[in-house]
Structures are given as C-alpha cells and as structure tokens.
XYZ file of C-alpha atoms in Angstrom:
672
model
C 0.000 0.000 0.000
C 1.336 3.443 -0.903
C 2.402 5.841 1.891
C -0.053 8.519 0.747
C -2.951 6.055 0.962
C -1.883 5.023 4.478
C -1.772 8.680 5.582
C -5.267 9.242 4.154
C -6.572 6.237 6.132
C -5.026 7.543 9.386
C -6.601 10.921 8.666
C -9.986 9.230 8.086
C -9.669 7.474 11.475
C -8.888 10.737 13.257
C -11.712 12.658 11.573
C -14.330 9.942 12.160
C -13.347 9.596 15.854
C -13.271 13.374 16.316
C -16.717 13.901 14.775
C -18.245 11.049 16.817
C -16.573 12.329 20.037
C -17.821 15.839 19.417
C -21.407 14.608 18.864
C -21.745 12.166 21.773
C -19.295 13.293 24.477
C -18.284 16.906 24.003
C -21.806 18.262 23.413
C -23.694 16.052 25.918
C -21.069 15.790 28.691
C -22.301 12.218 29.350
C -20.448 8.892 29.489
C -23.498 6.614 29.497
C -23.357 3.213 27.847
C -25.813 4.376 25.172
C -23.522 7.252 24.220
C -20.524 4.938 24.049
C -22.522 2.573 21.788
C -23.659 5.456 19.558
C -20.103 6.834 19.481
C -18.808 3.481 18.209
C -21.513 3.253 15.522
C -20.877 6.798 14.303
C -17.082 6.488 14.298
C -17.170 3.159 12.451
C -19.690 4.290 9.808
C -17.790 7.541 9.162
C -14.500 5.649 8.910
C -15.941 3.160 6.420
C -17.411 6.015 4.384
C -14.017 7.690 4.369
C -12.427 4.432 3.208
C -14.806 4.315 0.248
C -13.801 7.855 -0.675
C -10.087 7.011 -0.391
C -10.751 3.808 -2.410
C -7.522 1.908 -1.585
C -6.504 -1.179 -3.574
C -7.027 -4.401 -1.625
C -4.732 -7.331 -2.344
C -5.997 -10.889 -1.776
C -3.940 -14.066 -2.086
C -5.578 -17.376 -2.974
C -3.706 -20.692 -2.987
C -4.618 -23.409 -5.509
C -3.403 -26.999 -5.769
C -2.712 -28.274 -9.296
C -2.488 -31.997 -9.881
C -0.293 -33.329 -12.689
C -2.329 -33.983 -15.847
C -2.497 -37.523 -17.222
C -3.930 -37.830 -20.747
C -5.121 -41.187 -22.057
C -5.014 -41.258 -25.877
C -7.087 -44.146 -27.246
C -6.697 -45.403 -30.823
C -10.264 -45.438 -32.186
C -9.333 -46.671 -35.669
C -10.390 -49.792 -37.527
C -6.998 -51.368 -36.861
C -8.048 -51.887 -33.218
C -11.061 -53.839 -34.438
C -8.861 -55.607 -37.022
C -6.655 -56.909 -34.189
C -9.788 -57.781 -32.123
C -8.664 -55.565 -29.239
C -11.929 -53.700 -28.548
C -12.617 -55.537 -25.277
C -9.025 -55.169 -24.063
C -9.082 -51.410 -24.608
C -12.414 -50.966 -22.821
C -11.243 -53.087 -19.867
C -8.063 -51.028 -19.527
C -10.054 -47.786 -19.493
C -12.523 -49.156 -16.950
C -9.652 -50.163 -14.680
C -8.135 -46.687 -14.928
C -11.413 -44.875 -14.268
C -12.050 -46.873 -11.077
C -8.472 -46.695 -9.737
C -8.732 -44.409 -6.687
C -5.004 -43.801 -6.145
C -4.384 -42.865 -9.779
C -7.334 -40.476 -9.905
C -6.283 -39.013 -6.572
C -2.765 -38.229 -7.775
C -3.594 -37.126 -11.342
C -6.124 -35.002 -13.126
C -7.027 -37.679 -15.702
C -8.322 -36.731 -19.171
C -9.491 -39.118 -21.887
C -9.244 -38.612 -25.654
C -9.928 -40.782 -28.682
C -8.221 -40.289 -32.024
C -8.210 -41.370 -35.629
C -7.246 -38.747 -38.176
C -8.233 -36.116 -35.574
C -8.296 -36.092 -31.783
C -11.486 -35.528 -29.750
C -12.553 -35.732 -26.111
C -13.519 -39.350 -25.444
C -17.269 -39.867 -25.439
C -17.676 -43.390 -26.763
C -15.500 -45.790 -28.732
C -16.633 -47.111 -32.120
C -13.274 -48.249 -33.571
C -14.389 -47.206 -37.055
C -11.961 -44.376 -37.860
C -10.469 -45.041 -41.305
C -7.185 -43.183 -40.713
C -4.735 -42.854 -37.824
C -2.571 -39.831 -37.004
C -0.628 -40.685 -33.846
C 1.678 -37.678 -34.186
C -1.235 -35.215 -34.113
C -2.791 -36.924 -31.078
C 0.431 -36.936 -29.028
C 1.352 -33.381 -30.054
C -2.143 -32.063 -29.250
C -2.153 -33.633 -25.781
C 1.276 -32.157 -25.108
C 0.187 -28.690 -26.293
C -2.928 -28.724 -24.100
C -0.750 -29.010 -20.989
C 2.541 -27.580 -22.215
C 2.954 -25.303 -19.182
C 2.133 -27.910 -16.534
C 3.380 -31.224 -15.158
C 1.947 -34.304 -16.810
C 2.269 -37.277 -19.114
C 0.357 -39.125 -21.831
C -0.596 -42.788 -22.078
C -0.915 -43.871 -25.710
C -3.148 -46.938 -26.159
C -2.420 -47.966 -29.745
C -0.902 -50.554 -32.048
C 1.543 -47.891 -33.256
C 0.533 -48.158 -36.908
C 0.055 -44.697 -38.403
C -1.517 -44.079 -41.826
C -1.464 -40.259 -42.166
C 0.445 -37.303 -40.757
C 4.007 -36.661 -39.648
C 6.195 -39.466 -38.354
C 5.502 -39.587 -34.613
C 8.953 -41.002 -33.952
C 10.474 -37.571 -34.605
C 8.032 -35.158 -32.958
C 9.352 -32.793 -30.283
C 7.401 -32.897 -27.031
C 8.265 -32.027 -23.435
C 6.052 -34.465 -21.552
C 6.704 -38.216 -21.289
C 4.646 -40.648 -23.367
C 3.853 -44.152 -22.100
C 2.792 -46.378 -25.012
C 0.463 -49.222 -23.988
C 0.737 -51.622 -26.906
C -2.341 -53.391 -28.255
C -2.459 -55.685 -31.264
C -0.499 -58.737 -32.245
C 3.183 -58.414 -31.353
C 4.100 -61.698 -33.062
C 6.148 -61.212 -36.224
C 4.721 -62.815 -39.392
C 6.087 -62.925 -42.896
C 4.278 -60.299 -44.910
C 4.454 -58.722 -48.353
C 2.655 -55.438 -48.916
C 2.334 -52.402 -51.140
C 3.449 -49.650 -48.786
C 2.985 -46.743 -51.199
C 1.729 -46.066 -54.722
C 2.309 -42.794 -56.579
C 0.604 -41.871 -59.849
C -0.469 -38.662 -61.567
C -4.204 -38.018 -61.687
C -4.102 -37.118 -65.387
C -2.477 -38.347 -68.577
C -2.840 -37.518 -72.249
C -4.285 -40.018 -74.643
C -1.683 -42.265 -76.330
C 0.979 -40.980 -73.921
C 2.795 -43.073 -71.340
C 2.344 -42.272 -67.656
C 4.552 -43.515 -64.780
C 3.303 -45.541 -61.818
C 5.724 -45.746 -58.881
C 5.103 -48.563 -56.411
C 7.006 -49.236 -53.187
C 6.935 -52.846 -51.960
C 7.889 -53.941 -48.452
C 8.801 -57.365 -47.066
C 8.545 -58.145 -43.362
C 10.446 -61.382 -42.796
C 13.845 -63.050 -42.746
C 13.683 -65.900 -45.262
C 14.629 -65.171 -48.906
C 11.672 -65.365 -51.291
C 10.475 -64.474 -54.779
C 7.137 -63.135 -55.945
C 5.504 -61.409 -58.904
C 4.216 -57.847 -59.055
C 1.451 -57.084 -61.575
C -0.788 -54.230 -62.658
C -4.133 -55.201 -64.150
C -6.925 -53.332 -65.890
C -10.296 -54.970 -66.298
C -8.807 -58.321 -65.269
C -6.058 -58.159 -67.927
C -2.395 -57.759 -67.028
C -0.792 -54.583 -68.388
C 2.485 -54.876 -66.448
C 4.376 -57.675 -64.701
C 7.758 -57.988 -62.994
C 9.434 -60.629 -60.832
C 10.729 -59.418 -57.469
C 12.907 -60.962 -54.775
C 13.360 -60.141 -51.085
C 15.525 -61.208 -48.152
C 16.405 -60.163 -44.607
C 18.894 -57.680 -46.073
C 16.691 -56.548 -48.974
C 13.294 -55.666 -47.531
C 12.154 -52.948 -49.948
C 11.721 -52.709 -53.676
C 10.642 -49.726 -55.790
C 9.104 -50.445 -59.184
C 8.336 -47.862 -61.865
C 5.911 -48.985 -64.549
C 5.220 -46.873 -67.645
C 1.680 -47.553 -68.817
C -0.005 -46.372 -72.005
C -3.092 -44.162 -71.838
C -5.068 -45.973 -74.508
C -8.633 -44.748 -73.895
C -10.080 -41.379 -72.991
C -11.885 -41.023 -69.659
C -11.319 -42.378 -66.145
C -9.345 -45.635 -66.257
C -9.151 -47.940 -63.213
C -6.174 -50.186 -62.417
C -5.198 -52.619 -59.651
C -1.615 -53.128 -58.492
C -0.853 -56.368 -56.671
C 1.932 -58.597 -55.430
C 1.440 -62.354 -55.264
C 0.988 -63.592 -51.688
C 3.318 -66.107 -50.046
C 2.031 -69.311 -48.433
C 2.585 -68.307 -44.813
C 1.159 -64.814 -45.246
C -1.461 -63.926 -42.629
C -2.733 -60.662 -44.125
C -3.256 -60.510 -47.900
C -5.456 -57.408 -47.953
C -2.357 -55.228 -48.109
C -1.099 -57.010 -51.245
C -3.406 -55.022 -53.536
C -4.100 -51.377 -54.200
C -6.407 -49.742 -56.750
C -5.753 -46.442 -58.513
C -7.325 -44.353 -61.268
C -6.036 -42.081 -64.027
C -8.122 -39.649 -66.058
C -7.010 -39.769 -69.685
C -7.605 -36.497 -71.526
C -6.961 -35.348 -75.063
C -6.126 -31.700 -74.417
C -3.551 -29.676 -72.510
C -3.761 -26.240 -70.924
C -0.822 -23.969 -71.701
C -0.276 -21.075 -69.319
C 2.100 -18.145 -69.841
C 3.377 -16.108 -66.895
C 4.873 -12.769 -67.959
C 6.569 -10.648 -65.310
C 8.294 -7.312 -65.115
C 10.476 -8.428 -62.179
C 11.988 -11.511 -60.557
C 9.937 -12.536 -57.520
C 9.349 -15.686 -55.373
C 5.662 -15.537 -56.390
C 6.600 -16.687 -59.891
C 8.078 -19.996 -58.745
C 5.191 -20.625 -56.349
C 2.623 -20.024 -59.110
C 4.457 -22.273 -61.564
C 4.655 -25.134 -59.055
C 1.015 -24.780 -58.036
C -0.290 -24.671 -61.599
C 1.884 -27.551 -62.819
C 0.811 -29.767 -59.927
C -1.963 -30.702 -62.345
C -0.009 -32.537 -65.034
C -2.437 -31.468 -67.752
C -1.110 -27.932 -67.399
C 2.194 -26.570 -68.663
C 3.618 -23.206 -67.616
C 6.036 -20.993 -69.553
C 7.685 -18.284 -67.433
C 9.015 -15.183 -69.239
C 10.339 -11.737 -68.339
C 8.494 -9.128 -70.370
C 11.601 -7.451 -71.811
C 12.886 -10.844 -73.051
C 9.589 -12.143 -74.462
C 9.327 -11.415 -78.183
C 6.698 -14.040 -79.008
C 2.920 -13.879 -79.195
C 0.136 -15.147 -76.956
C -1.081 -17.543 -79.626
C -1.487 -21.084 -78.297
C -1.882 -20.100 -74.642
C -5.241 -20.709 -72.987
C -4.380 -18.343 -70.150
C -1.853 -15.593 -69.412
C -0.757 -14.298 -66.002
C 0.401 -10.671 -66.154
C 2.556 -10.216 -63.056
C 2.947 -6.586 -61.938
C 2.341 -5.103 -65.405
C 3.687 -1.758 -66.589
C 3.926 0.030 -69.946
C 6.261 -2.690 -71.269
C 3.188 -4.991 -71.335
C 1.242 -2.773 -73.757
C 2.095 -4.914 -76.802
C 0.816 -8.053 -75.060
C -2.428 -6.442 -73.871
C -3.118 -5.144 -77.378
C -2.751 -8.585 -78.979
C -4.290 -10.658 -76.206
C -7.017 -13.111 -77.101
C -6.438 -15.454 -74.187
C -8.159 -15.247 -70.829
C -5.869 -13.680 -68.265
C -5.039 -12.955 -64.630
C -3.484 -9.738 -63.344
C -1.429 -9.806 -60.147
C -0.506 -6.361 -58.878
C 2.044 -5.316 -56.295
C 4.498 -2.669 -55.209
C 6.078 -2.432 -58.707
C 2.801 -2.231 -60.648
C 2.104 0.766 -62.897
C -1.519 1.515 -62.063
C -1.684 4.430 -64.487
C -1.077 1.884 -67.259
C -3.691 -0.613 -65.968
C -6.243 2.189 -65.512
C -5.791 3.105 -69.184
C -6.806 -0.407 -70.333
C -10.428 -1.122 -71.383
C -10.937 -3.766 -68.667
C -13.152 -1.781 -66.351
C -10.625 -2.138 -63.507
C -9.475 1.054 -61.814
C -7.383 1.782 -58.752
C -6.733 5.244 -57.390
C -3.269 4.206 -56.221
C -0.783 6.395 -54.399
C 2.914 5.779 -53.935
C 2.462 4.147 -50.528
C 2.715 0.429 -49.757
C 0.038 -1.222 -47.626
C -0.445 -4.727 -46.171
C -3.759 -6.375 -47.056
C -5.147 -9.385 -45.215
C -7.817 -11.633 -46.737
C -11.489 -12.101 -45.825
C -13.238 -15.137 -47.362
C -16.581 -14.505 -49.078
C -18.846 -17.511 -48.463
C -21.264 -16.194 -51.118
C -18.751 -16.532 -53.971
C -20.288 -18.676 -56.735
C -18.029 -18.428 -59.798
C -16.482 -21.782 -58.896
C -16.364 -24.087 -55.869
C -13.722 -22.969 -53.398
C -13.618 -23.816 -49.702
C -12.151 -21.492 -47.097
C -8.446 -22.254 -46.585
C -8.556 -20.093 -43.444
C -7.535 -17.206 -45.705
C -7.898 -14.828 -42.775
C -4.935 -16.483 -41.030
C -2.600 -16.233 -44.038
C 0.152 -13.570 -44.189
C -0.941 -10.228 -45.699
C -0.211 -9.345 -49.316
C 1.478 -6.083 -50.325
C 0.126 -3.573 -52.824
C -0.052 0.160 -53.379
C -2.682 1.886 -51.265
C -5.853 3.103 -52.975
C -9.539 2.495 -53.634
C -10.577 -0.038 -56.280
C -13.545 0.302 -58.646
C -14.677 -2.414 -61.059
C -17.200 -1.776 -63.810
C -19.798 -4.403 -64.658
C -20.717 -7.748 -63.098
C -18.002 -9.367 -61.002
C -17.634 -11.929 -58.213
C -15.274 -11.377 -55.279
C -13.760 -14.433 -53.591
C -11.587 -12.501 -51.122
C -12.084 -9.048 -49.639
C -9.357 -6.834 -48.205
C -8.660 -6.586 -44.497
C -6.820 -3.385 -43.642
C -5.266 -3.068 -40.153
C -7.643 -5.811 -38.900
C -10.655 -3.938 -40.320
C -12.698 -5.910 -42.850
C -13.636 -3.928 -45.959
C -15.678 -4.536 -49.100
C -12.709 -3.714 -51.312
C -11.752 -6.731 -53.475
C -8.518 -8.639 -52.916
C -9.271 -11.402 -55.446
C -12.116 -10.989 -57.911
C -13.287 -12.559 -61.189
C -15.246 -11.067 -64.072
C -16.192 -11.673 -67.690
C -16.005 -8.915 -70.269
C -16.680 -9.265 -73.974
C -16.644 -13.057 -73.776
C -13.246 -12.995 -72.072
C -12.611 -14.284 -68.545
C -10.229 -12.503 -66.240
C -9.254 -12.385 -62.582
C -7.213 -9.925 -60.590
C -5.304 -10.370 -57.337
C -4.502 -7.076 -55.624
C -1.235 -7.914 -53.897
C 2.140 -9.627 -54.105
C 3.491 -12.238 -51.686
C 1.308 -15.206 -52.575
C 4.376 -17.435 -52.107
C 3.957 -16.804 -48.369
C 0.420 -18.181 -48.611
C 1.727 -21.407 -50.106
C 4.365 -21.732 -47.358
C 1.897 -20.894 -44.558
C -0.640 -23.364 -45.944
C 2.029 -26.077 -45.901
C 2.891 -25.342 -42.263
C -0.795 -25.611 -41.331
C -1.749 -28.640 -43.463
C 1.650 -30.400 -43.833
C 0.926 -30.378 -47.568
C 0.946 -27.957 -50.505
C -2.150 -29.668 -51.905
C -4.905 -27.411 -50.422
C -3.234 -24.232 -51.701
C -2.375 -25.781 -55.067
C -6.004 -26.876 -55.456
C -7.076 -23.272 -54.808
C -4.776 -22.016 -57.589
C -5.922 -24.939 -59.763
C -9.581 -23.966 -59.314
C -8.791 -20.395 -60.351
C -6.826 -21.573 -63.397
C -9.546 -24.038 -64.382
C -12.125 -21.251 -64.420
C -10.029 -18.610 -66.183
C -8.423 -20.935 -68.757
C -11.656 -22.586 -69.876
C -13.406 -21.153 -72.929
C -16.368 -23.462 -72.473
C -19.723 -21.948 -71.633
C -20.172 -21.850 -67.920
C -22.278 -24.690 -66.517
C -25.127 -24.004 -64.135
C -24.591 -27.330 -62.359
C -21.139 -28.609 -61.393
C -20.395 -31.718 -59.317
C -17.164 -32.579 -57.513
C -16.461 -36.218 -56.544
C -13.366 -38.377 -56.103
C -12.667 -41.233 -58.514
C -11.736 -43.792 -55.845
C -12.901 -44.119 -52.247
C -11.393 -46.645 -49.802
C -13.564 -49.232 -48.080
C -15.698 -47.974 -45.165
C -14.941 -44.351 -46.055
C -17.624 -41.669 -46.155
C -18.370 -40.698 -49.763
C -18.256 -36.873 -49.854
C -19.772 -35.250 -52.960
C -20.326 -31.508 -53.427
C -22.239 -29.555 -56.072
C -22.627 -25.945 -57.215
C -25.959 -24.813 -58.667
C -26.521 -21.410 -60.326
C -29.773 -19.814 -61.443
C -30.365 -18.547 -64.998
C -28.534 -15.323 -64.140
C -25.540 -17.411 -62.997
C -26.011 -16.464 -59.357
C -25.752 -19.066 -56.614
C -29.238 -20.385 -55.813
C -29.853 -21.421 -52.198
C -33.455 -22.472 -52.864
C -32.704 -25.540 -54.984
C -33.766 -29.065 -54.076
C -31.111 -31.474 -55.347
C -30.893 -35.259 -55.370
C -28.218 -37.788 -56.228
C -28.963 -41.314 -57.409
C -26.067 -43.757 -56.961
C -26.199 -47.031 -58.901
C -24.093 -50.133 -58.296
C -22.810 -51.043 -61.774
C -22.930 -54.786 -61.036
C -26.131 -55.293 -59.045
C -27.974 -52.266 -60.539
C -29.140 -51.400 -57.018
C -30.030 -47.706 -56.763
C -29.842 -45.431 -53.734
C -31.138 -41.870 -53.593
C -29.866 -39.138 -51.271
C -30.762 -35.437 -50.892
C -28.125 -32.710 -50.890
C -27.789 -30.326 -47.937
C -26.976 -26.647 -48.267
C -23.652 -25.672 -46.685
C -22.367 -22.119 -47.183
C -22.131 -21.596 -50.951
C -22.467 -25.196 -52.122
C -24.554 -28.331 -51.725
C -23.065 -31.414 -50.068
C -24.021 -35.030 -49.472
C -22.274 -37.669 -47.335
C -22.943 -41.315 -48.164
C -21.972 -44.224 -45.918
C -22.296 -47.978 -46.195
C -21.472 -48.532 -49.876
C -19.945 -51.944 -50.574
C -16.819 -52.319 -52.673
C -17.514 -52.003 -56.389
C -18.020 -49.624 -59.319
C -20.746 -47.000 -59.106
C -22.346 -44.423 -61.377
C -24.186 -41.369 -60.140
C -26.613 -38.798 -61.488
C -27.278 -35.437 -59.839
C -30.532 -33.640 -60.671
C -32.226 -30.381 -59.674
C -35.937 -30.513 -58.957
C -37.955 -28.481 -61.484
C -34.956 -27.944 -63.783
C -33.853 -29.797 -66.896
C -30.318 -30.083 -65.544
C -28.271 -33.142 -64.587
C -24.659 -34.231 -64.205
C -23.503 -37.853 -64.368
C -20.248 -39.441 -63.295
C -18.626 -42.514 -61.835
C -16.472 -43.611 -58.914
C -15.135 -46.789 -57.396
C -15.214 -48.067 -53.817
C -12.259 -50.375 -53.268
C -12.028 -53.240 -50.805
C -8.656 -51.869 -49.733
C -8.708 -50.666 -46.136
C -5.552 -48.862 -45.101
C -6.142 -49.712 -41.421
C -6.024 -53.438 -42.254
C -2.684 -53.427 -44.066
C -0.648 -54.203 -40.937
C -0.031 -57.691 -39.568
C 1.308 -56.688 -36.149
C 1.824 -53.791 -33.768
C 4.729 -51.444 -34.454
C 6.514 -51.869 -31.122
C 9.830 -50.569 -32.482
C 8.510 -47.090 -33.234
C 6.493 -46.949 -30.023
C 9.613 -47.871 -28.047
C 11.567 -45.073 -29.751
C 8.793 -42.608 -28.918
C 8.847 -43.703 -25.270
C 12.630 -43.418 -24.974
C 12.786 -40.041 -26.723
C 10.104 -38.569 -24.453
C 11.533 -40.132 -21.247
C 8.548 -42.449 -20.935
C 8.338 -46.234 -20.889
C 6.629 -48.856 -23.063
C 4.126 -51.363 -21.651
C 1.991 -54.105 -23.176
C -1.767 -54.533 -22.762
C -1.360 -57.154 -20.000
C 0.869 -54.751 -18.025
C -1.688 -52.026 -17.296
C -1.229 -52.479 -13.523
C 2.532 -52.112 -13.923
C 1.942 -48.912 -15.892
C -0.282 -47.521 -13.122
C 2.317 -48.381 -10.457
C 5.019 -46.735 -12.559
C 2.994 -43.528 -12.749
C 2.150 -43.585 -9.026
C 5.787 -44.089 -7.972
C 7.355 -41.622 -10.408
C 8.556 -38.600 -8.413
C 8.342 -36.349 -11.492
C 4.576 -36.158 -11.085
C 3.607 -34.148 -8.028
C 0.936 -31.675 -7.006
C 2.037 -28.054 -7.215
C 0.758 -25.057 -5.304
C 0.384 -21.678 -6.871
C -0.662 -18.416 -5.298
C -3.086 -16.225 -7.190
C -2.712 -12.558 -6.240
C -5.747 -10.411 -6.953
C -5.910 -6.637 -6.590
C -9.184 -4.718 -6.679
C -10.457 -1.322 -5.588
C -12.338 -1.183 -2.293
C -15.243 0.554 -4.030
C -15.966 -2.733 -5.818
C -16.887 -4.272 -2.445
C -20.588 -3.464 -2.728
C -21.411 -5.180 0.548
C -19.429 -2.476 2.376
C -22.022 0.095 1.346
C -24.759 -2.025 2.924
C -22.696 -2.220 6.164
C -22.448 1.581 6.288
C -26.174 1.991 5.658
C -26.864 -0.634 8.354
C -24.660 1.129 10.923
C -26.287 4.494 10.253
C -29.751 2.914 10.444
C -29.011 1.251 13.803
C -27.644 4.567 15.120
C -30.776 6.468 14.052
C -33.221 3.960 15.557
C -31.206 3.813 18.815
C -31.270 7.599 19.154
C -34.977 7.622 18.327
C -35.729 4.934 20.915
C -33.838 6.673 23.730
C -35.202 10.087 22.874
C -31.961 11.616 21.651
C -33.559 13.005 18.476
C-alpha cells in the first residue's frame, strides 16, 4: 500500500473519531453506555465512508493446488477392431477410471483419435485413418505449461500425418501396446504414386514401393491389371537384407476417360494378411492440354510458387518469361498471367485473345492498368500497404472452400480504392489493419466473352508456405490455384450445375460429394432441391440421397457402400439439368494393411520422451510406474488479486446498516 494512501486512512480514522466524540461526548457531557454505543456506531460508519472515498486497492492471495495432468489417448481406428482388441481397450479404461489412487494423484483426461483427436465420449473403432503424431502433439500442447504425461493406447501403426517417432514434445509418453506383437512374414504395397491425369496415347509412370517383413529369402511377382487383364508384370525378390523394392511402370493411356487399375503382389504361403497385397488407382485420360504463360516485369518468389502450383496438375504446362525478353505472341496459350504489369506490357495487352489474370504489387504501374479497357481502376498512391484476406462464403463463380484465408500472411500492394465496372464476383475481400472492408482482394469477371481475374497484392508465395505449415501439404493451396486456373483458362460456356467427386474411395470411407448450382442469371441459388442417385454397376441397385446446403455449395455424405463400381446422377428438382459421373469403392482398407503392432517405433517414442513402453497385460505395472514416479507431483500456486475497495458493494450495505441502527437507537432513547 502506498504511503499517501496510508496517511489518508489515518486521517480518516482521526476525523471519524473526532466527529463522533464531538457529537456524543463533548456536546452532551455524558459517558453513558448508550452514548458509548452510539459513538462506536458513528465512528465506524464515518471511517468506512471515508475508506470508500479514499478507495484503496485491496490485495488478496488465494492458494490453488494443481495436480499433474495424465492424458489417455485411445486409438479409435479400424486397426483396433482388425486386431480384435476392442474388449481389451475398454477393460483397460474401466480399470483406470475406477483406480482411486491414480485419480487421486492425477487429473485424468481421456481422448480418442483417428485422423483427428477428440474428447472421449464413446469408442466405435471405425476411424479409417490414424494420425498418432497429431494426437500426441495435441495432448502435449494442451498441458505444455504444466506437469503431466500421456498414455498412448495404440498398435503404433500410423496411416497419415508426420512421423511420430520424430516429434518434439516435453512431456513423457507411455505407449500401452495393443495388437499382435508376433512377427509374421508379410508382403505389402506400402505406397503407390501416380499422376491423376495423362494424355491419350501418352505413357504415364506408376511408382510402387513394396515392403517385405520377414527373414527368409523369397520371390514373388508384381502385376498391374486393368479390367482383369495384365498390363504390367515384374518378378521381385526379397531377403532379410533386402526388404524394400521400388518399381516404376510406364503404362499407355489408350482410352479417354477415367481408367481404373489394380496393383498387386502375389501372396506367399505363410502370409497372414493378404489385404495389403493389392491397391487400386485411377487415371483420367484427356486429349487436351492447358498452356499457361506467366509474364513478369520483375523476378519474384511468387513466380516460382505459381508455376509449381499450376503444374501440380499434369495437364497444365507453364512458360515463365520476363516481359523485356519475351518477343513471341500469346497464340497457343489458354491463359496468361500478367505479373505486376507496366507500360512494357502494352504490346501483349493489345494482342491478347487469351483469358488472363493480373497480379498487382508494389512495382505495378496503375496508371497503365487504368488506361486499359478492362473496367478495372485503382486510385493508387505511392504508398505500400499490407492487405489481409477475408473469405466470401457467397462466392459462386467456382467451388472454393475457405483455406482459413484470414490467417494467411498479408499481401502487399499500393494503397488506394478499387472500382470495377460491370458484373463481377469477389472471392476474397481486403482486411486493412484488422478492419474488414468490401474492397476486393481477389475478384473474377467476364467482359466481352473474355474471362479474367485480378489479385490485388504480391506475396502469394507466403500463402503457399503458410498453408504447408498448417496442413503439412501444398495440396490445399495448389487446389485453390488450380480452381482459379480451371475457371479462367476454360473457354467453355459456364455450366449451371457442377459436381465434384473423387474417382476412388477406400472401403468404409464416407463418400463426400459436393455440387454448385446457379440460377439462370448465374447467381448461386440457395433455394434448390437437389438429389443424387447412386447405382451399383454390377447389381444395378439404386440409392437416392438429398443434398444439404452448406455455405455456398450443396453437399451429401454417403456411408455404407460396398466395394464395387458406381455411377451417379445429380438432378435439380424443377430444372432440366443433370450431371452424371462414376467412382469406385475399393475393398482396400488402409487400417487393415498391418499384420502386427509397431513396437519398435512406439519404443523409440517412449525413450525419446523419457517415458516407458508397456503391453496390454501390463496395465497395472503402468499404473504403479505412474504412481511411484517422483516427477509427477501436485504443485501449489498463489493467485494474487488486486481490486479497488469501491468494488466491495457489501461495504455500502454495512455503512447503511450502521447508520440505520444509530438512528433507531437515538430515536428509541429520545436523543432526536
């Protein structure tokens, strides 16, 4: 407490005592008990009133006990069911929940995980993917500032995400191994890489990685079949020293359309699991290629990022040119990207017939762009500004989900207001100093039968890098650029109904299909009633499902389809519109490709995190280990809270009560 405040309090005591003394002793010259009682009431009420006026800060200290946090991470994937460990897992959890000593020492939390981690509600063991790294990292992050540990109940077989063996965490992890720990001989296809597209009559590569789990030397045959006919075959051999084999097959794209293939390796006699010997894949064979030209006035990291993103789709080829070196024409290009144009681009704009994208930035000559007959104007000044992105859920030019654009690094451009003449659709608005505006950051328009888009800002390479850090993949960002290119580069008349579906879905997976429906004015229509009819190509069984409206698209999720080939037809009620397509549900289940638990990787995780590995029949030993480990102890922390005395509202009631008692006492004894 400050010295000045203390002096004010002493002064309040003196004044309150003096006033009360003057009223009940000095004036009356009486020392009766009633006067002494009234003196005390008056002095106390005046002092408390003075305290409220002084309003000192009152400090309170509260002590809290914090138990160490123990997180149980339960593998809820199909592999648990594949190893027939459902009962074991539930028994372990029941034992933990009823263990008094463990729950007394720890604050115990329960989570289940597959591809994502959630608070444990119930266990279904039907997750089709497993990301152990995300589960362990998330549990660590939730309690990164406290004392605790994680118990990982899993077979250790991961199908997606970063390698959990190399994650950096502070808290110990105790793997509790479920699944078969016996080693069996096993051949499997561990990975298959193929491009989604190929050109008709061209050859396309298929890269397959084979893995052998065993010690005895053996030989087998790897094949790729299409429609039951072999299109590639190669003999392979393995041994204890040679456990992996990579095969590259160059297949011919003979027919246009979606072509389905099956890669397989012949099983050995003692093999327990043969489901992982086969893997299906699909390639869309097309007879056209999109050529894209990027012309720039400067060298910039954006150029490389754009080229990589566009060429991720193998049906697209990008030529990258500096404007002062490019003497050719735009003939033969379906789309041109003008990067930070200036007057040197005039020749290209005058001859352009292709659809195009403009990307502006700090080196853009806006006087030149404003002089073009595109209807795009910017009242730019010579001042650089950072522009964040705001996603427009009502955008309907093409299907594009939100990549959390608002969390991406800002783009840089010259400051100024933008005006666009005519009809246009804005996918991203500008956010300026955390204030959302209706100024476009990325917009599309059509003028004179020509499609164009403009991005107001440089630095899109940072978006690609940030998206990779968030998703551990460039794919979401590259798909965003691909969607933009697909719209701008296409000269086909825009369709009012577009459907997006995968070509192959794994067994037991949810079939996600989305659709975009536009009215006759090519505006997104939220009033439509849409249906999809899915037909099994073999049994001819039909199933009908309604679409649900979600933001700016329609979506349907279908479960329970058996393995096989399917066709679908999407229709809009009351409209003569439909879209047909096909997909395949494979009998390949990634969670069933493993023959035993991966104890080696789990052991490395335990050692790296200063934990310890246990098996499912050692749950009591695990509990004893946790109870006896001196690293896990209850901590005490003091919480200091300061608040002004005037916030103590009850004090006002005390003062009123004291004054009321004083008044009634004086009234009763005739002193008023």
